[in-house]
Amino acid sequence: MDYFESGYFKYKGNQLFCEDIPLIEIAEELGTPTYVYSKSFFIDRYNEFDKAFAGFDHQIFFACKSNFNLSVIKAFIDAGSGVDVNSEGELIRAMKAGASSRKLIMSGVGKTQSEIKLALENDLLMIKAESEEEILLINEIAGSLNTTARVAIRVNPDVDAKTHPYISTGLAKNKFGVDASTALRLFKMQKYLRNIKYTGIDMHIGSQITKVEPFVEAIEKLGELFLKVKSEGIALEHIDLGGGIGVAYNNEKTFSIEEYAKAVMPVLKKLNCKAFFEPGRYLTANGGILIAQVLYTKKNLDKNFIITDGAMNDLLRPSMYGAYHHVQPLTLTKNKNDITADVVGPVCESGDFLAKNVRITECRRGEYIAVLSTGAYGMVMSSNYNMRRRPAEVLVEGKNFKVVRRRETFEHLLKDEISLL
Ligand code: LLP
């Protein structure tokens, strides 16, 4: 099998390391399944993104839906990032991690009244509105709070991002945003909206996009709208390109952040405004792995199974999107054969797999495996299905590691069920 390595996760001798920590040490000390993140990866990726737009007025807002551990959010804030939140809960997390209000933006196609209120009370840099009814509600709540809401309109540019249908968001048939002509009409309502100040146009056309063309097509459409809005006498301050930049999970070809910058910059330059970005996956996916222990191996007729203590409740992406995550051993052992197997968990569903039909070095009971590229949309999508406790999370920095979230306990899971009938 192929062993994947990077500057952050690599074998030294026969052991897989995260930065300077042998992962076996974490597995033995904390148990499994456990998510392990490389802080240097996060910081390097952020700086790379920031540098690609150097010289252009811009701000990156880490989309913390991809990984909302407080220490991970804090690492990005310390590096200079703002934070994009998609709910009250994420806003509470981002503020707890130390985000300043003027570096916070709120997304969401269905914000509740209390979410809008919380955003306004905390004076967020902007709220991205996705419908006329939401705009009217924001105006009303801002009025009752005696404040002015800074609002961007999320436009659905009707562009095919050519990604998995569940994570494609920029087509007219998707629930997100409003079409460009509706957006123009809503912008023109500015004079009647006494408690709203429009500050920008926003888009997010999907996630795990591996070609730059959809971004260019979309930003060109947004650019046209931006100029029309300007000609109506409404001066917008920024254009928000959202997130969506794809990463390599296997050997797929993606584009570099420099190529992305080169592709979108000509349009941005014409508009003479500030650019906002909301990357999630790009900043986190390949900075995290999930480690798990092999419980059993077996063969049903011709089919090999590696049964681990990591399951779909810990990492949903393979079951939900058929997503590929490379699985490899933590410890390399000589004289082992490769087999074709499914790597599965203990959950009571056939859809519970971490990898399907993959070539993998045969494993034995008790050995550990690493599921790669799980720093984004891993822990945040975990659940307690089968009354399983969510994994622990560890952040590695050079020679040190810290448990940044303890494994859940059964007491914790039961504590809100207060009465027995
Ligand atoms: N901004 C908005 C408004 C979003 O909805 C998203 C992601 C992002 C930014 C960040 O996108 P990214 O840079 O991470 O692609 N659970 C799926 C991904 C769902 C993405 C949802 N929105 C997965 O595991 O692939």
mmCIF file of C-alpha atoms and ligand atoms in Angstrom, residues 63 65-66 84 86 107-108 128 130 154 166-167 169 176 202-204 206-209 242-246 249 278-282 317 321 376-378 381, ligand 1:
data_model
loop_
_atom_site.group_PDB
_atom_site.id
_atom_site.type_symbol
_atom_site.label_atom_id
_atom_site.label_comp_id
_atom_site.label_asym_id
_atom_site.label_seq_id
_atom_site.Cartn_x
_atom_site.Cartn_y
_atom_site.Cartn_z
ATOM 1 C CA ALA A 63 -15.033 28.879 8.923
ATOM 2 C CA LYS A 65 -17.826 24.793 11.256
ATOM 3 C CA SER A 66 -14.946 22.720 9.872
ATOM 4 C CA ASP A 84 -17.080 32.856 10.327
ATOM 5 C CA ASN A 86 -22.965 29.546 11.293
ATOM 6 C CA SER A 107 -23.671 32.950 7.988
ATOM 7 C CA GLY A 108 -26.731 30.729 7.890
ATOM 8 C CA LYS A 128 -24.891 37.630 5.815
ATOM 9 C CA GLU A 130 -30.098 35.031 2.696
ATOM 10 C CA ARG A 154 -25.558 36.214 0.039
ATOM 11 C CA TYR A 166 -24.650 17.515 -0.768
ATOM 12 C CA ILE A 167 -21.949 20.189 -0.546
ATOM 13 C CA THR A 169 -24.414 25.379 -2.683
ATOM 14 C CA PHE A 176 -28.661 29.116 -0.261
ATOM 15 C CA ASP A 202 -21.318 37.404 -0.275
ATOM 16 C CA MET A 203 -21.132 34.032 -1.973
ATOM 17 C CA HIS A 204 -20.226 30.477 -1.064
ATOM 18 C CA GLY A 206 -19.836 24.838 -2.388
ATOM 19 C CA SER A 207 -17.140 22.871 -0.673
ATOM 20 C CA GLN A 208 -14.245 20.659 -1.807
ATOM 21 C CA ILE A 209 -14.061 22.454 -5.153
ATOM 22 C CA GLY A 242 -16.797 32.315 0.877
ATOM 23 C CA GLY A 243 -14.818 29.127 1.333
ATOM 24 C CA GLY A 244 -14.866 25.961 -0.718
ATOM 25 C CA ILE A 245 -11.242 25.456 -1.731
ATOM 26 C CA GLY A 246 -10.654 21.749 -2.232
ATOM 27 C CA TYR A 249 -7.624 13.391 0.195
ATOM 28 C CA GLU A 278 -14.114 32.039 4.638
ATOM 29 C CA PRO A 279 -11.954 28.939 4.244
ATOM 30 C CA GLY A 280 -12.578 25.959 6.475
ATOM 31 C CA ARG A 281 -11.357 22.706 4.945
ATOM 32 C CA TYR A 282 -8.303 24.273 3.302
ATOM 33 C CA ARG A 317 -17.760 11.607 5.938
ATOM 34 C CA TYR A 321 -20.621 11.292 1.157
ATOM 35 C CA ALA A 376 -12.084 19.251 8.763
ATOM 36 C CA TYR A 377 -15.681 18.068 9.222
ATOM 37 C CA GLY A 378 -14.518 15.211 11.433
ATOM 38 C CA MET A 381 -19.958 16.043 12.661
HETATM 39 N N1 LLP B 1 -18.722 29.661 4.320
HETATM 40 C C1 LLP B 1 -19.954 29.120 4.308
HETATM 41 C C2 LLP B 1 -21.104 30.008 4.248
HETATM 42 C C3 LLP B 1 -20.111 27.712 4.335
HETATM 43 O O1 LLP B 1 -21.333 27.199 4.325
HETATM 44 C C4 LLP B 1 -18.963 26.887 4.389
HETATM 45 C C5 LLP B 1 -19.114 25.426 4.445
HETATM 46 C C6 LLP B 1 -17.695 27.503 4.427
HETATM 47 C C7 LLP B 1 -17.612 28.885 4.378
HETATM 48 C C8 LLP B 1 -16.428 26.708 4.493
HETATM 49 O O2 LLP B 1 -16.277 25.908 3.380
HETATM 50 P P1 LLP B 1 -14.930 25.070 3.132
HETATM 51 O O3 LLP B 1 -13.821 26.057 2.917
HETATM 52 O O4 LLP B 1 -14.674 24.253 4.343
HETATM 53 O O5 LLP B 1 -15.229 24.252 1.946
HETATM 54 N N2 LLP B 1 -19.541 18.539 5.800
HETATM 55 C C9 LLP B 1 -19.067 18.667 4.440
HETATM 56 C C10 LLP B 1 -18.716 20.110 4.129
HETATM 57 C C11 LLP B 1 -19.855 21.074 4.329
HETATM 58 C C12 LLP B 1 -19.469 22.503 4.076
HETATM 59 C C13 LLP B 1 -20.506 23.435 4.578
HETATM 60 N N3 LLP B 1 -20.219 24.819 4.402
HETATM 61 C C14 LLP B 1 -17.901 17.737 4.247
HETATM 62 O O6 LLP B 1 -17.536 16.997 5.171
HETATM 63 O O7 LLP B 1 -17.357 17.669 3.152
#
